[in-house]
């Protein structure tokens, strides 16, 4: 017998305030047409003052715990994937742990920008596989609106705020049996860190910095890296693209989503898309999309779900899950 991670609850939370493309056009020299044609984004949610990453993360966590039918006291590991922590330290995860009233377990943050949720899921899965953890809470939460340069039209139109969470439960499975998270695959290439970065940091110039991006080059790497990590995940499990019930991709750009789906030969009817309403919420985008598709009944027990993401670092990864 072996330990496997089953996702028993999902949750998400978006700030109430919505900024449409028409609203963006009042802030910078852009148009709804340009944004929709290049990215598929129509609107994004923006956190209000005091609505920090931990506030969004806590709400998403509560929703996931409710669906899972467990309490915070059952959780022995909390991982928050974020690029926009409430403070440089301590971790946002410890803040969420306190907000949930947890008195046990360990909590820490994972930083892999837009790939953060997949990295955090892989980390939690490995804790469960080793037998160290029985229930894990994995959260992706961001207030990217606080680190974009609102005078730079080439980046500020792309991002939004939000949070998503999952509860993992350790279950016993026969060796080779397809239960829960089948495998996770992580990659990074630090040589490409200048394609997407902030021009500040606590250890560099004591500031947070703003997002800077070489969009065209990033686009090329995104489509290639995502296609290769998806192939890797399928091959590792002896599965084919046609076996995938739902692709739940990182929501950076509709054209990147379409490019990956096309390479897999998957129709739009099997791809979960939220980028039009959420924009790019970095580490929150995959669990936000996942929660939407679970709650509206698209993802059902027995489905094969493939999550993938790419972000600054560069980092990229995938997780294949039997629901
Ligand atoms: N409104 C109007 N015009 C704009 C805007 C805007 N918001 N932003 C840039 N432009 C202009 C540029 O100034 C440029 O004008 P010029 O030709 O006069 O110089 C023109 O539009 C074309 O700019 P490009 O940057 O070449 O446009 P491109 O077609 O590459 O689209 C985009 C830009 C959407 C950012 C695209 O490169 C992209 O999606 N890249 C991937 C980046 C991404 O998704 N990053 C998210 C994080 S990484 C990840 O999650 C995978």
Short mmCIF file of C-alpha atoms and ligand atoms in Angstrom, two decimals:
data_model
loop_
_atom_site.label_atom_id
_atom_site.label_comp_id
_atom_site.label_asym_id
_atom_site.label_seq_id
_atom_site.Cartn_x
_atom_site.Cartn_y
_atom_site.Cartn_z
CA UNK A 1 0.00 0.00 0.00
CA UNK A 2 1.07 3.58 -0.65
CA UNK A 3 -0.12 6.99 0.51
CA UNK A 4 -1.78 9.17 -2.12
CA UNK A 5 -3.28 12.70 -1.99
CA UNK A 6 -6.93 13.06 -2.81
CA UNK A 7 -8.42 16.54 -3.33
CA UNK A 8 -11.50 16.50 -1.10
CA UNK A 9 -12.41 20.19 -1.20
CA UNK A 10 -11.88 23.29 -3.31
CA UNK A 11 -12.62 26.94 -2.56
CA UNK A 12 -11.97 30.38 -3.92
CA UNK A 13 -12.54 34.04 -3.26
CA UNK A 14 -12.47 37.16 -5.43
CA UNK A 15 -12.55 40.80 -4.30
CA UNK A 16 -15.90 42.51 -5.00
CA UNK A 17 -14.40 45.39 -6.95
CA UNK A 18 -14.28 44.80 -10.71
CA UNK A 19 -12.19 46.84 -13.14
CA UNK A 20 -13.35 46.45 -16.75
CA UNK A 21 -11.24 47.13 -19.83
CA UNK A 22 -13.24 50.34 -20.27
CA UNK A 23 -12.14 51.35 -16.76
CA UNK A 24 -8.52 50.53 -17.68
CA UNK A 25 -8.80 52.80 -20.73
CA UNK A 26 -9.44 55.68 -18.34
CA UNK A 27 -6.17 54.93 -16.51
CA UNK A 28 -3.75 54.21 -19.38
CA UNK A 29 -3.62 54.60 -23.18
CA UNK A 30 -5.36 51.35 -24.12
CA UNK A 31 -8.62 50.02 -25.55
CA UNK A 32 -10.97 47.15 -24.84
CA UNK A 33 -10.31 45.87 -28.39
CA UNK A 34 -6.50 45.75 -27.90
CA UNK A 35 -6.76 43.91 -24.56
CA UNK A 36 -9.39 41.40 -25.72
CA UNK A 37 -7.65 40.64 -29.01
CA UNK A 38 -4.17 40.17 -27.48
CA UNK A 39 -5.16 38.47 -24.19
CA UNK A 40 -8.86 37.52 -24.01
CA UNK A 41 -9.14 39.55 -20.78
CA UNK A 42 -12.35 41.59 -20.33
CA UNK A 43 -12.17 42.47 -16.62
CA UNK A 44 -10.22 41.80 -13.43
CA UNK A 45 -11.02 41.87 -9.69
CA UNK A 46 -9.04 44.35 -7.58
CA UNK A 47 -8.59 44.12 -3.80
CA UNK A 48 -9.62 47.12 -1.77
CA UNK A 49 -7.55 48.70 0.99
CA UNK A 50 -7.04 46.24 3.82
CA UNK A 51 -7.93 43.28 1.60
CA UNK A 52 -4.54 41.62 1.71
CA UNK A 53 -3.37 38.25 0.40
CA UNK A 54 -4.08 36.61 3.77
CA UNK A 55 -7.66 37.96 3.78
CA UNK A 56 -8.37 36.48 0.33
CA UNK A 57 -6.51 33.26 1.20
CA UNK A 58 -8.48 32.81 4.43
CA UNK A 59 -11.84 33.10 2.62
CA UNK A 60 -10.78 30.62 -0.05
CA UNK A 61 -9.51 28.24 2.65
CA UNK A 62 -12.78 28.42 4.60
CA UNK A 63 -14.74 27.55 1.44
CA UNK A 64 -12.44 24.61 0.67
CA UNK A 65 -12.63 23.29 4.24
CA UNK A 66 -16.42 23.49 4.14
CA UNK A 67 -16.60 21.45 0.93
CA UNK A 68 -14.08 18.95 2.33
CA UNK A 69 -16.13 18.50 5.50
CA UNK A 70 -13.09 18.88 7.74
CA UNK A 71 -12.14 21.60 10.20
CA UNK A 72 -8.95 23.61 10.46
CA UNK A 73 -8.00 21.44 13.44
CA UNK A 74 -7.70 18.43 11.09
CA UNK A 75 -5.08 20.20 8.94
CA UNK A 76 -1.42 19.49 9.62
CA UNK A 77 0.19 21.47 6.78
CA UNK A 78 -0.66 24.88 5.29
CA UNK A 79 1.17 26.07 2.19
CA UNK A 80 0.42 29.44 0.63
CA UNK A 81 1.77 30.10 -2.85
CA UNK A 82 2.13 33.84 -3.29
CA UNK A 83 4.31 36.55 -4.79
CA UNK A 84 2.49 39.26 -2.86
CA UNK A 85 2.81 38.24 0.82
CA UNK A 86 1.26 40.54 3.43
CA UNK A 87 4.74 41.17 4.84
CA UNK A 88 8.29 40.31 3.82
CA UNK A 89 8.11 38.03 6.86
CA UNK A 90 6.58 36.15 8.59
CA UNK A 91 4.98 34.02 5.90
CA UNK A 92 1.40 34.64 4.83
CA UNK A 93 0.77 30.95 5.56
CA UNK A 94 1.40 31.48 9.28
CA UNK A 95 -1.02 34.40 9.22
CA UNK A 96 -3.70 32.23 7.58
CA UNK A 97 -2.96 29.47 10.10
CA UNK A 98 -3.69 31.92 12.93
CA UNK A 99 -6.83 33.28 11.21
CA UNK A 100 -8.13 29.72 10.92
CA UNK A 101 -7.55 29.19 14.64
CA UNK A 102 -5.15 26.32 14.04
CA UNK A 103 -2.95 25.34 16.94
CA UNK A 104 -1.11 22.48 15.27
CA UNK A 105 0.75 21.78 12.09
CA UNK A 106 3.31 23.64 10.03
CA UNK A 107 2.79 26.58 7.69
CA UNK A 108 5.03 28.15 5.07
CA UNK A 109 4.93 30.07 1.79
CA UNK A 110 6.09 28.91 -1.62
CA UNK A 111 7.36 31.41 -4.18
CA UNK A 112 7.23 30.36 -7.82
CA UNK A 113 5.14 33.28 -9.13
CA UNK A 114 2.45 32.05 -11.57
CA UNK A 115 3.57 28.42 -11.11
CA UNK A 116 3.27 28.79 -7.34
CA UNK A 117 0.12 26.74 -6.89
CA UNK A 118 1.48 23.77 -8.87
CA UNK A 119 4.74 23.99 -6.89
CA UNK A 120 2.81 24.12 -3.59
CA UNK A 121 0.57 21.22 -4.62
CA UNK A 122 3.63 19.14 -5.54
CA UNK A 123 5.24 19.96 -2.17
CA UNK A 124 2.13 19.01 -0.18
CA UNK A 125 1.68 15.84 -2.26
CA UNK A 126 5.21 14.74 -1.42
CA UNK A 127 4.61 15.32 2.31
CA UNK A 128 1.52 13.12 2.04
CA UNK A 129 3.29 10.43 -0.01
CA UNK A 130 6.03 10.25 2.64
CA UNK A 131 3.40 9.65 5.34
CA UNK A 132 4.25 12.84 7.25
CA UNK A 133 0.94 14.63 6.66
CA UNK A 134 -2.70 13.49 6.78
CA UNK A 135 -4.50 16.67 5.66
CA UNK A 136 -2.93 19.60 3.81
CA UNK A 137 -4.37 22.97 2.87
CA UNK A 138 -2.82 24.35 -0.31
CA UNK A 139 -3.64 27.92 -1.25
CA UNK A 140 -2.72 30.21 -4.14
CA UNK A 141 -3.44 33.85 -3.27
CA UNK A 142 -2.35 37.15 -4.74
CA UNK A 143 -2.91 40.89 -4.77
CA UNK A 144 -0.87 41.48 -7.92
CA UNK A 145 -2.55 44.87 -8.32
CA UNK A 146 -0.21 46.09 -5.55
CA UNK A 147 2.98 45.32 -7.53
CA UNK A 148 2.03 46.32 -11.07
CA UNK A 149 3.14 49.67 -12.42
CA UNK A 150 -0.21 51.39 -13.04
CA UNK A 151 1.49 53.70 -15.55
CA UNK A 152 2.76 50.79 -17.71
CA UNK A 153 -0.02 49.77 -20.11
CA UNK A 154 1.93 46.75 -21.35
CA UNK A 155 1.64 45.01 -17.93
CA UNK A 156 -1.05 46.63 -15.76
CA UNK A 157 -3.90 45.44 -18.00
CA UNK A 158 -2.87 41.79 -17.59
CA UNK A 159 -3.22 41.11 -13.86
CA UNK A 160 -5.91 40.73 -11.19
CA UNK A 161 -6.36 39.71 -7.54
CA UNK A 162 -7.91 36.60 -5.98
CA UNK A 163 -7.36 33.33 -4.12
CA UNK A 164 -8.08 29.62 -4.53
CA UNK A 165 -7.51 26.67 -2.23
CA UNK A 166 -7.69 22.90 -2.05
CA UNK A 167 -7.78 20.44 0.84
CA UNK A 168 -5.72 17.28 0.34
CA UNK A 169 -6.38 14.10 2.30
CA UNK A 170 -4.00 11.19 2.62
CA UNK A 171 -5.60 7.95 1.38
CA UNK A 172 -4.14 4.48 1.00
CA UNK A 173 -3.95 3.02 -2.48
CA UNK A 174 -2.57 -0.08 -4.14
CA UNK A 175 0.74 0.47 -5.92
CA UNK A 176 -0.11 1.57 -9.48
CA UNK A 177 -3.76 2.33 -8.65
CA UNK A 178 -4.93 5.66 -10.15
CA UNK A 179 -6.06 7.58 -7.07
CA UNK A 180 -5.93 11.34 -6.46
CA UNK A 181 -2.76 13.16 -7.52
CA UNK A 182 -1.08 10.76 -9.97
CA UNK A 183 2.10 12.78 -10.45
CA UNK A 184 3.55 16.27 -10.36
CA UNK A 185 6.30 17.68 -12.57
CA UNK A 186 8.28 20.82 -11.77
CA UNK A 187 10.88 22.73 -13.80
CA UNK A 188 12.74 26.01 -13.68
CA UNK A 189 15.37 27.82 -15.71
CA UNK A 190 16.98 30.67 -13.79
CA UNK A 191 18.83 31.88 -16.89
CA UNK A 192 15.50 33.25 -18.08
CA UNK A 193 14.73 35.21 -14.91
CA UNK A 194 15.02 38.56 -16.73
CA UNK A 195 11.95 37.85 -18.87
CA UNK A 196 9.60 38.52 -15.95
CA UNK A 197 10.69 40.08 -12.65
CA UNK A 198 10.17 42.97 -10.23
CA UNK A 199 12.68 45.81 -10.30
CA UNK A 200 13.00 45.74 -6.52
CA UNK A 201 13.17 43.42 -3.54
CA UNK A 202 13.80 43.51 0.21
CA UNK A 203 17.35 42.22 -0.16
CA UNK A 204 18.23 44.37 -3.16
CA UNK A 205 16.99 47.89 -2.58
CA UNK A 206 14.58 47.58 0.35
CA UNK A 207 11.57 48.10 -1.92
CA UNK A 208 8.94 45.80 -3.38
CA UNK A 209 9.48 46.88 -6.98
CA UNK A 210 7.14 46.72 -9.95
CA UNK A 211 6.45 43.95 -12.47
CA UNK A 212 8.62 44.11 -15.61
CA UNK A 213 8.10 41.78 -18.52
CA UNK A 214 9.36 40.91 -21.99
CA UNK A 215 5.96 39.76 -23.21
CA UNK A 216 6.81 38.42 -26.65
CA UNK A 217 9.68 36.18 -25.53
CA UNK A 218 7.69 34.98 -22.57
CA UNK A 219 4.83 34.02 -24.85
CA UNK A 220 7.11 31.79 -26.92
CA UNK A 221 8.59 30.03 -23.87
CA UNK A 222 5.14 29.63 -22.32
CA UNK A 223 3.64 27.67 -25.21
CA UNK A 224 6.73 25.45 -25.66
CA UNK A 225 7.36 24.73 -21.96
CA UNK A 226 3.72 24.06 -21.17
CA UNK A 227 3.36 21.65 -24.08
CA UNK A 228 6.48 19.74 -23.03
CA UNK A 229 5.54 19.45 -19.33
CA UNK A 230 2.06 18.28 -20.25
CA UNK A 231 3.58 15.56 -22.48
CA UNK A 232 5.90 14.60 -19.62
CA UNK A 233 2.96 14.22 -17.20
CA UNK A 234 0.96 12.09 -19.62
CA UNK A 235 3.92 9.90 -20.53
CA UNK A 236 4.81 9.31 -16.85
CA UNK A 237 1.34 7.81 -16.36
CA UNK A 238 0.99 5.97 -19.66
CA UNK A 239 -1.87 8.26 -20.66
CA UNK A 240 -2.74 10.20 -23.80
CA UNK A 241 -4.13 13.68 -24.41
CA UNK A 242 -7.50 12.18 -25.33
CA UNK A 243 -7.71 10.65 -21.83
CA UNK A 244 -7.78 14.13 -20.23
CA UNK A 245 -11.28 15.13 -19.13
CA UNK A 246 -10.37 18.71 -18.18
CA UNK A 247 -7.36 20.93 -18.75
CA UNK A 248 -7.13 23.52 -15.96
CA UNK A 249 -4.36 25.84 -17.16
CA UNK A 250 -2.76 28.89 -15.64
CA UNK A 251 -4.85 31.81 -16.88
CA UNK A 252 -2.26 34.24 -18.27
CA UNK A 253 -3.56 34.81 -21.72
CA UNK A 254 -6.26 33.20 -23.87
CA UNK A 255 -3.83 32.84 -26.75
CA UNK A 256 -1.42 30.82 -24.57
CA UNK A 257 -4.33 28.63 -23.41
CA UNK A 258 -5.47 28.08 -26.98
CA UNK A 259 -1.90 27.32 -28.10
CA UNK A 260 -1.46 24.63 -25.42
CA UNK A 261 -4.89 23.10 -26.07
CA UNK A 262 -4.20 23.04 -29.81
CA UNK A 263 -0.87 21.23 -29.30
CA UNK A 264 -2.77 18.64 -27.24
CA UNK A 265 -5.51 18.38 -29.85
CA UNK A 266 -8.06 19.37 -27.19
CA UNK A 267 -11.22 21.31 -28.05
CA UNK A 268 -12.32 24.35 -26.05
CA UNK A 269 -15.07 22.22 -24.50
CA UNK A 270 -12.47 20.49 -22.30
CA UNK A 271 -10.51 23.59 -21.21
CA UNK A 272 -11.50 25.60 -18.12
CA UNK A 273 -11.20 29.30 -18.96
CA UNK A 274 -11.53 32.15 -16.46
CA UNK A 275 -8.97 34.60 -17.87
CA UNK A 276 -11.74 36.67 -19.48
CA UNK A 277 -13.18 37.50 -16.02
CA UNK A 278 -10.22 37.09 -13.65
CA UNK A 279 -7.23 38.14 -15.83
CA UNK A 280 -3.89 36.71 -14.63
CA UNK A 281 -4.09 36.17 -10.86
CA UNK A 282 -0.64 34.50 -10.76
CA UNK A 283 -0.55 31.70 -8.15
CA UNK A 284 -4.31 31.99 -7.61
CA UNK A 285 -5.34 31.36 -11.20
CA UNK A 286 -5.26 27.55 -11.31
CA UNK A 287 -7.14 26.93 -8.01
CA UNK A 288 -9.66 29.68 -8.91
CA UNK A 289 -10.39 27.96 -12.23
CA UNK A 290 -10.43 24.53 -10.60
CA UNK A 291 -12.95 25.61 -7.96
CA UNK A 292 -15.23 27.12 -10.59
CA UNK A 293 -15.29 23.90 -12.64
CA UNK A 294 -15.78 21.69 -9.56
CA UNK A 295 -18.64 23.80 -8.18
CA UNK A 296 -20.52 24.12 -11.48
CA UNK A 297 -20.34 20.34 -11.95
CA UNK A 298 -18.01 20.19 -14.95
CA UNK A 299 -15.34 18.23 -13.04
CA UNK A 300 -16.85 14.97 -11.75
CA UNK A 301 -15.56 11.98 -9.78
CA UNK A 302 -13.39 9.77 -11.98
CA UNK A 303 -12.39 12.61 -14.34
CA UNK A 304 -8.75 13.03 -15.31
CA UNK A 305 -7.75 16.64 -14.59
CA UNK A 306 -4.54 18.20 -15.82
CA UNK A 307 -3.31 21.41 -14.22
CA UNK A 308 -0.37 23.34 -15.67
CA UNK A 309 1.30 26.71 -15.12
CA UNK A 310 4.27 28.82 -16.05
CA UNK A 311 5.64 31.96 -14.46
CA UNK A 312 8.61 34.11 -13.56
CA UNK A 313 11.87 32.35 -12.85
CA UNK A 314 11.14 30.94 -15.29
CA UNK A 315 9.26 28.21 -13.49
CA UNK A 316 6.74 25.78 -14.91
CA UNK A 317 5.00 22.58 -13.91
CA UNK A 318 2.03 20.26 -14.19
CA UNK A 319 -0.09 18.02 -11.97
CA UNK A 320 -2.24 15.15 -13.18
CA UNK A 321 -5.16 14.22 -10.93
CA UNK A 322 -7.77 11.44 -11.00
CA UNK A 323 -10.76 13.20 -9.44
N1 LIG B 1 -2.90 48.82 -25.04
C1 LIG B 1 -2.60 49.24 -26.27
N2 LIG B 1 -1.38 49.04 -26.83
C2 LIG B 1 -0.46 48.38 -26.10
C3 LIG B 1 -0.72 47.93 -24.80
C4 LIG B 1 -2.00 48.17 -24.27
N3 LIG B 1 -2.37 47.74 -23.04
N4 LIG B 1 0.39 47.31 -24.32
C5 LIG B 1 1.31 47.38 -25.28
N5 LIG B 1 0.81 48.04 -26.37
C6 LIG B 1 1.46 48.33 -27.64
C7 LIG B 1 2.96 48.33 -27.54
O1 LIG B 1 3.42 49.57 -27.08
C8 LIG B 1 3.36 48.06 -28.97
O2 LIG B 1 3.26 49.26 -29.70
P1 LIG B 1 4.34 49.60 -30.84
O3 LIG B 1 4.20 48.53 -31.87
O4 LIG B 1 3.89 50.95 -31.30
O5 LIG B 1 5.67 49.58 -30.14
C9 LIG B 1 2.25 47.13 -29.48
O6 LIG B 1 1.17 47.29 -28.57
C10 LIG B 1 2.67 45.67 -29.52
O7 LIG B 1 3.29 45.35 -28.29
P2 LIG B 1 3.80 43.87 -28.00
O8 LIG B 1 4.27 43.82 -26.58
O9 LIG B 1 4.72 43.44 -29.06
O10 LIG B 1 2.41 43.09 -28.12
P3 LIG B 1 2.14 41.55 -28.17
O11 LIG B 1 1.36 41.24 -29.38
O12 LIG B 1 3.36 40.74 -27.90
O13 LIG B 1 1.15 41.35 -26.94
C11 LIG B 1 1.24 40.60 -24.65
C12 LIG B 1 1.59 41.70 -25.64
C13 LIG B 1 -0.27 40.48 -24.57
C14 LIG B 1 1.78 40.97 -23.29
C15 LIG B 1 1.84 39.27 -25.14
O14 LIG B 1 3.19 39.41 -25.47
C16 LIG B 1 1.71 38.20 -24.09
O15 LIG B 1 0.64 37.80 -23.74
N6 LIG B 1 2.82 37.67 -23.59
C17 LIG B 1 2.83 36.69 -22.54
C18 LIG B 1 3.02 37.42 -21.29
C19 LIG B 1 2.19 36.93 -20.16
O16 LIG B 1 1.16 36.33 -20.28
N7 LIG B 1 2.71 37.23 -18.98
C20 LIG B 1 2.07 36.88 -17.79
C21 LIG B 1 2.99 36.28 -16.81
S1 LIG B 1 3.87 34.92 -17.46
C22 LIG B 1 2.80 33.76 -17.53
O17 LIG B 1 1.93 33.78 -16.74
C23 LIG B 1 2.92 32.75 -18.57
#
